[in-house]
Amino acid sequence: MSESLDDFRARARSWLQENVPEHGSPMEGPESREYALAWQKRQFEGGWAGLTWPQAYGGKELSVLQQIAWFEEYARAKAPSTHNALFVGMNHAGPTLIACGTDEQKAFHLPKIMQGEVIWCQGFSEPNAGSDLASLRTKGLVEGDELVVNGQKIWSSYADIGDYQELLIRTDPASSRHHGLSWVICAMDTPGITVRPIKTMAGPAKYAEVFYDNVRIPLSNIVGGLNNGWKTAMATLSFERGTASLALQISLSQRVEELIAANDDAGVSDTLMDLRADAAALRAMSYQFAIKSETGPVGSEGSMIRLYFAELAKRVASASIDIFGIGAPQVLAEHGLGFDYFDSYSETIAGGTAEIQRNIIAERVLGLPRGSR
Amino acid sequence: MSESLDDFRARARSWLQENVPEHGSPMEGPESREYALAWQKRQFEGGWAGLTWPQAYGGKELSVLQQIAWFEEYARAKAPSTHNALFVGMNHAGPTLIACGTDEQKAFHLPKIMQGEVIWCQGFSEPNAGSDLASLRTKGLVEGDELVVNGQKIWSSYADIGDYQELLIRTDPASSRHHGLSWVICAMDTPGITVRPIKTMAGPAKYAEVFYDNVRIPLSNIVGGLNNGWKTAMATLSFERGTASLALQISLSQRVEELIAANDDAGVSDTLMDLRADAAALRAMSYQFAIKSETGPVGSEGSMIRLYFAELAKRVASASIDIFGIGAPQVLAEHGLGFDYFDSYSETIAGGTAEIQRNIIAERVLGLPRGSR
Amino acid sequence: MSIFHASAEQLELVESFVRPLEELFPVARLHRAEHTDYDNWVTAAEFGWFGISLPEEAGGIGLSVVEEALLFAQFGRHLISPGFMAASLAAKTASLSGNDELAQKILGGEIPVAIARQTAAGITLVDAENAKLCLVISAEGTKLFPVEAIQQRALLDRTQWSIALESAALPGNPIAQASEEDIGASINLLIAAQLTGIAAATLEMAVAYAQIRQQFGVAIGSFQAIKHYCTDMVMNVQAAKDMLSFSAVAMAGNQPDHRFQVASALVVATRAAFFNTGKNIQIHGGMGFSAECDAHLFLKRAHVLETLAGGLKASRAALRAENSIFGKDAAFTG
Amino acid sequence: MSIFHASAEQLELVESFVRPLEELFPVARLHRAEHTDYDNWVTAAEFGWFGISLPEEAGGIGLSVVEEALLFAQFGRHLISPGFMAASLAAKTASLSGNDELAQKILGGEIPVAIARQTAAGITLVDAENAKLCLVISAEGTKLFPVEAIQQRALLDRTQWSIALESAALPGNPIAQASEEDIGASINLLIAAQLTGIAAATLEMAVAYAQIRQQFGVAIGSFQAIKHYCTDMVMNVQAAKDMLSFSAVAMAGNQPDHRFQVASALVVATRAAFFNTGKNIQIHGGMGFSAECDAHLFLKRAHVLETLAGGLKASRAALRAENSIFGKDAAFTG
């Protein structure tokens, strides 16, 4: 009775062929919000939203392999990048709510995310808590049934166009490091919030600084329990390290193939073949990760896949500039000359630097002793 | 009245043309000792030994630039590698005695070294004090006018064929780390010394373990003062980091040129041109270092040059294997198939790993704060 | 779930195969110059190791290239002579040539086989001193010769590379042969498997040493530089292992992209093996440079296996010749 | 001692030249879209910066390419428009063409010059919006054109690369030209100098940040990974600086190997600039990725300069064409 993987893939392919928007997304601002919401709504209406999410909240509860097949077809159809304004809702907040949220939280938020009604933004990093997330200082003091939040976040993706924020704050003022944090749903229209977009070296401002001045958030918006936010946040980040970036991976492979097709310099061929092989290995690793995640909790392979992807993406972007030069139409893409290349510099920085991720893998996967860093 | 650099170079070239031995040195054992001593004697008799050493002890007191010219012509003439059994005497012990020795020590030892009468060997590293030299534990207790030495050294170059050893030991039993060490001249025929050669991955055993069982050394053999050995040892190592390896550098450049001449694969050409340019930069750095060292004390550039050389040597050896394959005559050289390549693995290990050297450069040259390591 | 990766059952089955390996082939044996893996040739044949993926009626075990790849990854860990790969490929070559009798004899362990790579000048033989047949690999496929037909044999080295290397002339008429199309993926898969095993073994060696070796008062594994090397090593292993399993399953299922996948596996495994064996030496410091440490044995064997594959550059060129499923007009088939 | 490296006197002299740079060209100016270095064009001419190595009788300063290279390294640090290099090369080109009048006008700052690189499709112009002449670099040498002669100008970008990039067709008859043989080393030396300056400036930026930025309770410069990046950066700078000085002295002395040395300097400086600007961004973390940080400006300018040199691959190919003094039959001349 269940659809074969090949049939599923064929159905996905044909739907995508007919529905993928002709033009890519604007890179920032309200237009990018409208574009992302419209495209999400279209996918939901086509029956392609929340493929692995629980049926109880409108999801499809499909297998991870079907999800992979979807993403592969998605990338093949050159559908809008999944690294858009929906990313936080689909790949951070949604899965976190599914794993740690209350029934009310799930019932209220998951359908809105899936149906393309809301944009979520991030709220973890702070000016002095980048790779060292546990040192964050934004405070939320319990007053009655509310938290009163004061402080500042930075590198908050999509904060300027977001409806809700996944906000990690220190709710036990006496606590330090990983203790006493809470993961909170913050409505971005709450009084006291100021958003200042940050331009990046790649141009568009998809990040922002967010300032909190006595921002009042109901205690019922806490996800995963008061002062238990570190655990919830680690869950959030682990989703990002799983299959979330599968469509991005496939796009990366496609870009490698474009480079191979365009390049006829023997001196570059070895580099390109390494990229090709590594992209194939990334896919093999992701399949393995997906298969394992079907049968039980997966370990830290996810963080390896994420780091592997990040560094491969940088290498591909760099090869592209090397081959085409800085002024070539291939480098122009749709977002301005060199955008993809410049943007790739964030791969080994955003969400914890590659250096800190290497430490974490060495300690958690390999069991090497903790050092000073 | 003083000879021009060009004239000096021409004179060196012509002497080398007539005197360089036809065959290379045996790699280990008594034959390598005899070969090295004979070649040193020949250079001394030709007036080419101790070019920068004091005239008072038979040296020539020439400029560093003349020394460089000599080494360049030496390498050009494919004279026997300076990384032979004379290396420790010529580049460690000799310069250390010149800098820190007593008049008696200099008068006794320097002529013997220059004239090819003795072989010196190293005695710094211990099984648990490799990159962390300050943790060494071999003890020398003062008894009357002698030190009584007990303990073990490892990676002692040429210990099996050496007459004297530069021995770094802990002479203050209550001391720790850099304090309470002494740099001692140890005659290798002193009773109580046992030498066990160590075979390396490259084959020949030019290193050895040395065991000390109540070995008695006169206090007058201490160089640089009792319990002041760390300072003396640092001087020793700084010589190695200066111009000592100039002839090796030039040989490296020559090997790069051989690779360029032999290779016609466009895919490898970029790699070879990087090696060629880096070898040229190494030469420019060495000249700069030599010029500066003429006019005053030089800083830590020497350790940068040494590390730069070490990593370049590894890259050249690796390119050689990549280009020729493991079974090619070019890889056979005179010391067995793959010797140069395998031996290059010691470049980033011997005398302190590349990782520790990077720490040291970061801290001493750049002033970055000390970390746990 | 075995449509993309080796199944739990396959992994378990191979476990049972590999139990004897530690006893029969401790890596330490390579420090004895007189050792030869051909002493265990008949034992290996009895275990069925030479015919894992050949059908039972042909004298094989009747499993797939997935189990075979997993077994050869273990062979890589134990630095087992490439002659064992020669046996497997020789049996396939004989079988593809229609010479079932020869295939049976090889599988039964009656005729020890060595391996060689065709070069511009002739062939390079590996560990051929105890063999009666020699399988020569070239870009065109495999050719099988009686060892006595090989002329101009000259020993290049037996000690430096920890295995006997000889040069020789390429003989004339082979007694069996297979085309690259028929056997190329099998060659690449088995070499990739052994290189993957080498990458995995050296990772484990490095991590174990980093945990016990003390410098500056702490285990060196607490230093960031060592950690980062080890992280790169484990990512290499993860990539090589998953790529190996994925490509073997694609090959076993005769997927249209299996040659692309196997060619990728070889490139990934070769680079993983070189990086990991080199960093393992560096992490071991002076000890790693000594002959008595195992570290150099893995590096050297990685070079020998790369040579048998024709060299990393050739492996990349071979990958270039394949169509990617990610190419402009290609379809995903999963 | 100036027979191999820049002398203390030369270094001191250049110090006096560069004192005004921080005031006239603070790197922060590049964050203002409307800035243009051509505002200071006449000032630069008055300082004599366009004719450092030209004889006084030709309107130059009468120093050597050693001082010129040292000055342009400072230009690299301040990300001064490549138009300033265009002026120097244009004056040389005019002078080599025998057009001394034109050379004088350029040196006097009367005619602002921009720079362009010939490509397969035409030319890529850099920061040409305020120029009246354009110097086009190709593998054959330089050609000088009036800007109004350039057709099909199309703005590629002004913001992303922090400087105006245009594509255009290669015009016909130049008003002056110089052959690669006559001017190639000058081009390479000036580009190598600016890239060296970029490598040095980003090293200093990175080290300064590593000393103050705290994470996990300590300055990030105490972490081994950051230390090792910085060490690689300082070794790059040392190599690029010494190679630049060495090659400039060789060129000033018209040594037979000077083209080899300058070609090496360009390859070393280009790789140093890319490595250092990239690692500087990484060490700055999120801040380094932000537009308001200077870090990306250095990376982007390194790409622009590499483009003007024809690309790193072309620079390597040019080095290949030179004879090394280390070659089989070559003599050392010091």
Short mmCIF file of N, CA, C and O in Angstrom, two decimals, chain A residues 170-224:
data_model
loop_
_atom_site.label_atom_id
_atom_site.label_comp_id
_atom_site.label_asym_id
_atom_site.label_seq_id
_atom_site.Cartn_x
_atom_site.Cartn_y
_atom_site.Cartn_z
N ARG A 170 19.51 33.71 29.72
CA ARG A 170 19.85 33.26 31.06
C ARG A 170 18.70 33.61 32.00
O ARG A 170 18.46 34.78 32.29
N THR A 171 17.99 32.60 32.46
CA THR A 171 16.81 32.85 33.29
C THR A 171 17.10 32.64 34.77
O THR A 171 16.27 32.97 35.62
N ASP A 172 18.25 32.07 35.08
CA ASP A 172 18.66 32.00 36.48
C ASP A 172 19.84 32.96 36.64
O ASP A 172 20.96 32.65 36.21
N PRO A 173 19.60 34.12 37.23
CA PRO A 173 20.65 35.14 37.26
C PRO A 173 21.90 34.70 38.00
O PRO A 173 22.99 35.21 37.76
N ALA A 174 21.76 33.73 38.89
CA ALA A 174 22.91 33.28 39.67
C ALA A 174 23.70 32.21 38.93
O ALA A 174 24.74 31.76 39.40
N SER A 175 23.21 31.77 37.80
CA SER A 175 23.83 30.63 37.12
C SER A 175 25.02 31.07 36.27
O SER A 175 25.22 32.25 36.02
N SER A 176 25.79 30.08 35.82
CA SER A 176 26.85 30.39 34.87
C SER A 176 26.94 29.25 33.86
O SER A 176 26.41 28.17 34.07
N ARG A 177 27.64 29.56 32.76
CA ARG A 177 27.88 28.57 31.70
C ARG A 177 26.57 27.90 31.26
O ARG A 177 25.60 28.59 31.01
N HIS A 178 26.55 26.58 31.16
CA HIS A 178 25.42 25.88 30.55
C HIS A 178 24.18 25.84 31.43
O HIS A 178 23.12 25.45 30.99
N HIS A 179 24.32 26.21 32.66
CA HIS A 179 23.20 26.09 33.60
C HIS A 179 22.34 27.35 33.57
O HIS A 179 22.80 28.42 33.24
N GLY A 180 21.08 27.18 33.93
CA GLY A 180 20.23 28.35 34.14
C GLY A 180 19.80 29.08 32.89
O GLY A 180 19.42 30.24 32.94
N LEU A 181 19.87 28.41 31.72
CA LEU A 181 19.40 29.02 30.48
C LEU A 181 18.00 28.52 30.14
O LEU A 181 17.58 27.47 30.62
N SER A 182 17.28 29.29 29.35
CA SER A 182 15.99 28.83 28.85
C SER A 182 15.85 29.15 27.37
O SER A 182 16.36 30.17 26.89
N TRP A 183 15.15 28.26 26.67
CA TRP A 183 14.88 28.40 25.23
C TRP A 183 13.44 28.91 25.13
O TRP A 183 12.51 28.21 25.55
N VAL A 184 13.26 30.10 24.59
CA VAL A 184 11.97 30.78 24.68
C VAL A 184 11.46 31.18 23.30
O VAL A 184 12.25 31.60 22.45
N ILE A 185 10.15 31.05 23.12
CA ILE A 185 9.52 31.57 21.90
C ILE A 185 9.25 33.06 22.11
O ILE A 185 8.49 33.44 23.01
N CYS A 186 9.88 33.86 21.28
CA CYS A 186 9.73 35.31 21.44
C CYS A 186 9.01 35.89 20.22
O CYS A 186 9.50 35.78 19.10
N ALA A 187 7.83 36.46 20.45
CA ALA A 187 7.13 37.13 19.34
C ALA A 187 7.85 38.43 19.05
O ALA A 187 8.09 39.24 19.94
N MET A 188 8.19 38.63 17.77
CA MET A 188 9.06 39.76 17.43
C MET A 188 8.35 41.11 17.49
O MET A 188 9.00 42.15 17.39
N ASP A 189 7.01 41.07 17.64
CA ASP A 189 6.31 42.35 17.74
C ASP A 189 6.10 42.77 19.20
O ASP A 189 5.39 43.74 19.48
N THR A 190 6.72 42.03 20.13
CA THR A 190 6.61 42.41 21.53
C THR A 190 7.29 43.76 21.76
O THR A 190 8.40 43.98 21.24
N PRO A 191 6.65 44.66 22.53
CA PRO A 191 7.29 45.95 22.79
C PRO A 191 8.65 45.79 23.46
O PRO A 191 8.84 44.89 24.28
N GLY A 192 9.57 46.67 23.10
CA GLY A 192 10.90 46.66 23.70
C GLY A 192 11.96 46.03 22.83
O GLY A 192 13.14 46.01 23.19
N ILE A 193 11.57 45.48 21.68
CA ILE A 193 12.54 44.85 20.77
C ILE A 193 12.97 45.83 19.69
O ILE A 193 12.13 46.46 19.05
N THR A 194 14.27 45.97 19.52
CA THR A 194 14.80 46.79 18.43
C THR A 194 15.70 45.91 17.56
O THR A 194 16.53 45.17 18.09
N VAL A 195 15.53 46.02 16.26
CA VAL A 195 16.30 45.19 15.32
C VAL A 195 17.17 46.07 14.44
O VAL A 195 16.68 47.06 13.88
N ARG A 196 18.45 45.75 14.37
CA ARG A 196 19.36 46.49 13.50
C ARG A 196 20.04 45.52 12.55
O ARG A 196 20.89 44.73 12.95
N PRO A 197 19.66 45.55 11.27
CA PRO A 197 20.25 44.60 10.31
C PRO A 197 21.76 44.77 10.18
O PRO A 197 22.28 45.88 10.32
N ILE A 198 22.46 43.66 9.93
CA ILE A 198 23.91 43.68 9.73
C ILE A 198 24.21 43.34 8.29
O ILE A 198 23.85 42.27 7.81
N LYS A 199 24.87 44.25 7.61
CA LYS A 199 25.34 43.93 6.26
C LYS A 199 26.55 43.00 6.37
O LYS A 199 27.37 43.14 7.28
N THR A 200 26.67 42.07 5.44
CA THR A 200 27.82 41.15 5.47
C THR A 200 28.75 41.43 4.31
O THR A 200 28.42 42.21 3.41
N MET A 201 29.88 40.75 4.32
CA MET A 201 30.84 40.91 3.23
C MET A 201 30.26 40.45 1.90
O MET A 201 30.78 40.80 0.83
N ALA A 202 29.19 39.65 1.95
CA ALA A 202 28.56 39.20 0.71
C ALA A 202 27.47 40.16 0.26
O ALA A 202 26.87 39.95 -0.79
N GLY A 203 27.20 41.18 1.05
CA GLY A 203 26.21 42.17 0.65
C GLY A 203 24.96 42.16 1.50
O GLY A 203 24.88 42.85 2.51
N PRO A 204 23.97 41.36 1.11
CA PRO A 204 22.66 41.44 1.75
C PRO A 204 22.71 41.25 3.27
O PRO A 204 23.57 40.57 3.80
N ALA A 205 21.74 41.88 3.94
CA ALA A 205 21.67 41.81 5.39
C ALA A 205 20.65 40.76 5.79
O ALA A 205 19.49 41.04 6.00
N LYS A 206 21.09 39.50 5.87
CA LYS A 206 20.15 38.50 6.35
C LYS A 206 20.33 38.24 7.84
O LYS A 206 19.63 37.45 8.44
N TYR A 207 21.29 38.92 8.43
CA TYR A 207 21.48 38.84 9.88
C TYR A 207 21.08 40.17 10.50
O TYR A 207 20.95 41.18 9.81
N ALA A 208 20.95 40.16 11.83
CA ALA A 208 20.66 41.41 12.53
C ALA A 208 21.15 41.34 13.96
O ALA A 208 21.36 40.25 14.51
N GLU A 209 21.34 42.50 14.53
CA GLU A 209 21.46 42.61 15.97
C GLU A 209 20.05 42.84 16.52
O GLU A 209 19.25 43.55 15.91
N VAL A 210 19.77 42.27 17.67
CA VAL A 210 18.46 42.49 18.30
C VAL A 210 18.70 42.94 19.74
O VAL A 210 19.49 42.32 20.47
N PHE A 211 18.03 44.05 20.11
CA PHE A 211 18.18 44.60 21.46
C PHE A 211 16.87 44.41 22.22
O PHE A 211 15.80 44.61 21.66
N TYR A 212 16.98 44.02 23.49
CA TYR A 212 15.80 43.72 24.31
C TYR A 212 15.78 44.67 25.50
O TYR A 212 16.71 44.69 26.30
N ASP A 213 14.70 45.45 25.59
CA ASP A 213 14.58 46.42 26.67
C ASP A 213 13.28 46.13 27.42
O ASP A 213 12.20 46.50 26.98
N ASN A 214 13.39 45.40 28.52
CA ASN A 214 12.22 44.99 29.30
C ASN A 214 11.14 44.33 28.42
O ASN A 214 9.98 44.70 28.46
N VAL A 215 11.57 43.38 27.66
CA VAL A 215 10.65 42.64 26.79
C VAL A 215 9.95 41.56 27.61
O VAL A 215 10.61 40.74 28.26
N ARG A 216 8.61 41.58 27.62
CA ARG A 216 7.85 40.65 28.46
C ARG A 216 7.34 39.47 27.64
O ARG A 216 6.61 39.63 26.67
N ILE A 217 7.74 38.27 28.08
CA ILE A 217 7.39 37.04 27.36
C ILE A 217 6.71 36.10 28.36
O ILE A 217 7.24 35.87 29.45
N PRO A 218 5.53 35.54 27.99
CA PRO A 218 4.84 34.62 28.92
C PRO A 218 5.71 33.40 29.23
O PRO A 218 6.39 32.87 28.34
N LEU A 219 5.65 32.94 30.46
CA LEU A 219 6.40 31.73 30.84
C LEU A 219 5.97 30.53 30.00
O LEU A 219 6.75 29.60 29.77
N SER A 220 4.72 30.57 29.52
CA SER A 220 4.23 29.44 28.72
C SER A 220 4.96 29.34 27.38
O SER A 220 4.80 28.37 26.65
N ASN A 221 5.77 30.34 27.06
CA ASN A 221 6.54 30.29 25.81
C ASN A 221 7.88 29.57 25.96
O ASN A 221 8.63 29.45 25.00
N ILE A 222 8.18 29.13 27.17
CA ILE A 222 9.43 28.40 27.36
C ILE A 222 9.29 27.00 26.76
O ILE A 222 8.29 26.32 26.99
N VAL A 223 10.30 26.58 26.01
CA VAL A 223 10.29 25.25 25.38
C VAL A 223 11.32 24.37 26.07
O VAL A 223 12.49 24.75 26.17
N GLY A 224 10.85 23.23 26.59
CA GLY A 224 11.78 22.29 27.20
C GLY A 224 12.06 22.55 28.67
O GLY A 224 12.94 21.90 29.25
#
